Amino acid sequence: MFRRLSDRKESSVSFTFNGVPTMASQDDSVAAALLAAGHCSTRRTPVSGAARGPYCMMGVCFECLVKIDGRPNRQACLTTVVEGMRVETQNGAAMPGQEE
């Protein structure tokens, strides 16, 4: 569904998603990097547990919430991926004070 443009040559960075090593282009948002790697689900809803994923890619819909380096409720579409970043699926909504 998503693929990179072939004419772009950028440096790569590595990060993990749910413990799995994943590659991204430098300056990718976390959401773009996950979609390009084939990960369409980033969280589960607190009510039904339905899978959700990046939708608007501009910080409006909050469907892309993930846990980044142990901090929940991070908008993947507004966060630039960096080398060694640890990204995890978020289940439901984290309450204030639940950060690791």
PDB file of C-alpha atoms in Angstrom:
ATOM      1  CA  MET A   1       0.000   0.000   0.000  1.00  0.00           C
ATOM      2  CA  PHE A   2       2.762   2.449   0.927  1.00  0.00           C
ATOM      3  CA  ARG A   3       6.120   2.549  -0.796  1.00  0.00           C
ATOM      4  CA  ARG A   4       9.016   4.933  -0.980  1.00  0.00           C
ATOM      5  CA  LEU A   5       9.749   7.055  -4.027  1.00  0.00           C
ATOM      6  CA  SER A   6      12.639   5.481  -5.883  1.00  0.00           C
ATOM      7  CA  ASP A   7      14.349   8.795  -6.697  1.00  0.00           C
ATOM      8  CA  ARG A   8      15.000   9.695  -3.046  1.00  0.00           C
ATOM      9  CA  LYS A   9      18.397   8.816  -1.617  1.00  0.00           C
ATOM     10  CA  GLU A  10      18.533   9.368   2.129  1.00  0.00           C
ATOM     11  CA  SER A  11      20.515   8.055   5.048  1.00  0.00           C
ATOM     12  CA  SER A  12      18.990   5.188   6.991  1.00  0.00           C
ATOM     13  CA  VAL A  13      18.367   4.922  10.714  1.00  0.00           C
ATOM     14  CA  SER A  14      17.378   1.851  12.702  1.00  0.00           C
ATOM     15  CA  PHE A  15      14.818   1.611  15.471  1.00  0.00           C
ATOM     16  CA  THR A  16      12.721  -1.159  16.990  1.00  0.00           C
ATOM     17  CA  PHE A  17       8.968  -1.634  16.741  1.00  0.00           C
ATOM     18  CA  ASN A  18       7.638  -4.050  19.346  1.00  0.00           C
ATOM     19  CA  GLY A  19      11.183  -5.330  19.726  1.00  0.00           C
ATOM     20  CA  VAL A  20      11.697  -6.004  16.002  1.00  0.00           C
ATOM     21  CA  PRO A  21      14.580  -4.118  14.332  1.00  0.00           C
ATOM     22  CA  THR A  22      13.195  -1.800  11.633  1.00  0.00           C
ATOM     23  CA  MET A  23      14.838   0.584   9.169  1.00  0.00           C
ATOM     24  CA  ALA A  24      13.671   4.080   8.271  1.00  0.00           C
ATOM     25  CA  SER A  25      14.913   6.978   6.216  1.00  0.00           C
ATOM     26  CA  GLN A  26      16.432   9.850   8.116  1.00  0.00           C
ATOM     27  CA  ASP A  27      13.804  12.531   8.792  1.00  0.00           C
ATOM     28  CA  ASP A  28      10.876  10.086   8.480  1.00  0.00           C
ATOM     29  CA  SER A  29       8.138  10.515  11.025  1.00  0.00           C
ATOM     30  CA  VAL A  30       7.628   7.400  13.136  1.00  0.00           C
ATOM     31  CA  ALA A  31       4.236   6.902  11.451  1.00  0.00           C
ATOM     32  CA  ALA A  32       5.715   7.129   7.942  1.00  0.00           C
ATOM     33  CA  ALA A  33       8.509   4.741   8.885  1.00  0.00           C
ATOM     34  CA  LEU A  34       6.036   2.211  10.310  1.00  0.00           C
ATOM     35  CA  LEU A  35       3.750   2.400   7.275  1.00  0.00           C
ATOM     36  CA  ALA A  36       6.711   2.049   4.901  1.00  0.00           C
ATOM     37  CA  ALA A  37       7.804  -1.028   6.861  1.00  0.00           C
ATOM     38  CA  GLY A  38       4.335  -2.578   6.518  1.00  0.00           C
ATOM     39  CA  HIS A  39       3.084  -1.933  10.062  1.00  0.00           C
ATOM     40  CA  CYS A  40      -0.400  -0.466   9.665  1.00  0.00           C
ATOM     41  CA  SER A  41      -1.553  -0.877  13.283  1.00  0.00           C
ATOM     42  CA  THR A  42      -0.032   1.255  16.045  1.00  0.00           C
ATOM     43  CA  ARG A  43      -2.544   0.991  18.893  1.00  0.00           C
ATOM     44  CA  ARG A  44      -5.742  -0.679  20.110  1.00  0.00           C
ATOM     45  CA  THR A  45      -8.814   1.208  21.247  1.00  0.00           C
ATOM     46  CA  PRO A  46      -9.606   1.185  24.983  1.00  0.00           C
ATOM     47  CA  VAL A  47     -13.272   0.246  24.412  1.00  0.00           C
ATOM     48  CA  SER A  48     -13.338  -2.530  21.815  1.00  0.00           C
ATOM     49  CA  GLY A  49      -9.664  -3.354  21.411  1.00  0.00           C
ATOM     50  CA  ALA A  50      -9.936  -2.679  17.663  1.00  0.00           C
ATOM     51  CA  ALA A  51      -6.649  -2.020  15.868  1.00  0.00           C
ATOM     52  CA  ARG A  52      -5.944   1.550  14.788  1.00  0.00           C
ATOM     53  CA  GLY A  53      -3.204   3.111  12.686  1.00  0.00           C
ATOM     54  CA  PRO A  54      -1.954   6.397  11.286  1.00  0.00           C
ATOM     55  CA  TYR A  55      -4.722   8.176   9.387  1.00  0.00           C
ATOM     56  CA  CYS A  56      -4.356  11.942   8.992  1.00  0.00           C
ATOM     57  CA  MET A  57      -0.527  12.125   9.248  1.00  0.00           C
ATOM     58  CA  MET A  58      -0.735  15.685  10.593  1.00  0.00           C
ATOM     59  CA  GLY A  59      -1.542  15.364  14.292  1.00  0.00           C
ATOM     60  CA  VAL A  60      -5.307  15.803  14.194  1.00  0.00           C
ATOM     61  CA  CYS A  61      -6.813  12.319  14.577  1.00  0.00           C
ATOM     62  CA  PHE A  62      -4.644  10.745  17.330  1.00  0.00           C
ATOM     63  CA  GLU A  63      -5.007   7.303  15.696  1.00  0.00           C
ATOM     64  CA  CYS A  64      -1.225   6.882  15.618  1.00  0.00           C
ATOM     65  CA  LEU A  65      -0.578   6.982  19.370  1.00  0.00           C
ATOM     66  CA  VAL A  66       2.375   4.792  20.356  1.00  0.00           C
ATOM     67  CA  LYS A  67       4.751   4.327  23.223  1.00  0.00           C
ATOM     68  CA  ILE A  68       8.192   5.763  22.401  1.00  0.00           C
ATOM     69  CA  ASP A  69      11.151   4.961  24.626  1.00  0.00           C
ATOM     70  CA  GLY A  70       8.723   4.006  27.383  1.00  0.00           C
ATOM     71  CA  ARG A  71       6.599   7.174  27.147  1.00  0.00           C
ATOM     72  CA  PRO A  72       2.965   6.536  26.134  1.00  0.00           C
ATOM     73  CA  ASN A  73       0.585   8.746  24.111  1.00  0.00           C
ATOM     74  CA  ARG A  74       3.184   9.938  21.579  1.00  0.00           C
ATOM     75  CA  GLN A  75       1.809  10.933  18.195  1.00  0.00           C
ATOM     76  CA  ALA A  76       3.842   8.909  15.713  1.00  0.00           C
ATOM     77  CA  CYS A  77       2.986  11.269  12.857  1.00  0.00           C
ATOM     78  CA  LEU A  78       4.548  14.254  14.656  1.00  0.00           C
ATOM     79  CA  THR A  79       7.670  12.497  15.947  1.00  0.00           C
ATOM     80  CA  THR A  80      10.809  12.139  13.842  1.00  0.00           C
ATOM     81  CA  VAL A  81      12.389   8.708  14.065  1.00  0.00           C
ATOM     82  CA  VAL A  82      15.924   8.672  15.462  1.00  0.00           C
ATOM     83  CA  GLU A  83      18.614   6.007  15.658  1.00  0.00           C
ATOM     84  CA  GLY A  84      17.942   3.482  18.411  1.00  0.00           C
ATOM     85  CA  MET A  85      14.411   4.681  19.170  1.00  0.00           C
ATOM     86  CA  ARG A  86      12.204   2.060  20.840  1.00  0.00           C
ATOM     87  CA  VAL A  87       8.599   2.200  19.556  1.00  0.00           C
ATOM     88  CA  GLU A  88       5.844  -0.014  20.930  1.00  0.00           C
ATOM     89  CA  THR A  89       2.168  -0.579  20.217  1.00  0.00           C
ATOM     90  CA  GLN A  90      -0.082   1.150  22.732  1.00  0.00           C
ATOM     91  CA  ASN A  91      -3.089  -0.650  24.168  1.00  0.00           C
ATOM     92  CA  GLY A  92      -5.839   1.772  25.091  1.00  0.00           C
ATOM     93  CA  ALA A  93      -5.044   5.194  26.484  1.00  0.00           C
ATOM     94  CA  ALA A  94      -2.353   5.706  29.073  1.00  0.00           C
ATOM     95  CA  MET A  95      -3.305   7.844  32.036  1.00  0.00           C
ATOM     96  CA  PRO A  96      -1.030  10.629  33.297  1.00  0.00           C
ATOM     97  CA  GLY A  97       1.575   9.228  35.645  1.00  0.00           C
ATOM     98  CA  GLN A  98       1.718   5.837  33.916  1.00  0.00           C
ATOM     99  CA  GLU A  99       4.875   6.744  32.054  1.00  0.00           C
ATOM    100  CA  GLU A 100       7.762   4.416  32.664  1.00  0.00           C
TER     101      GLU A 100
END
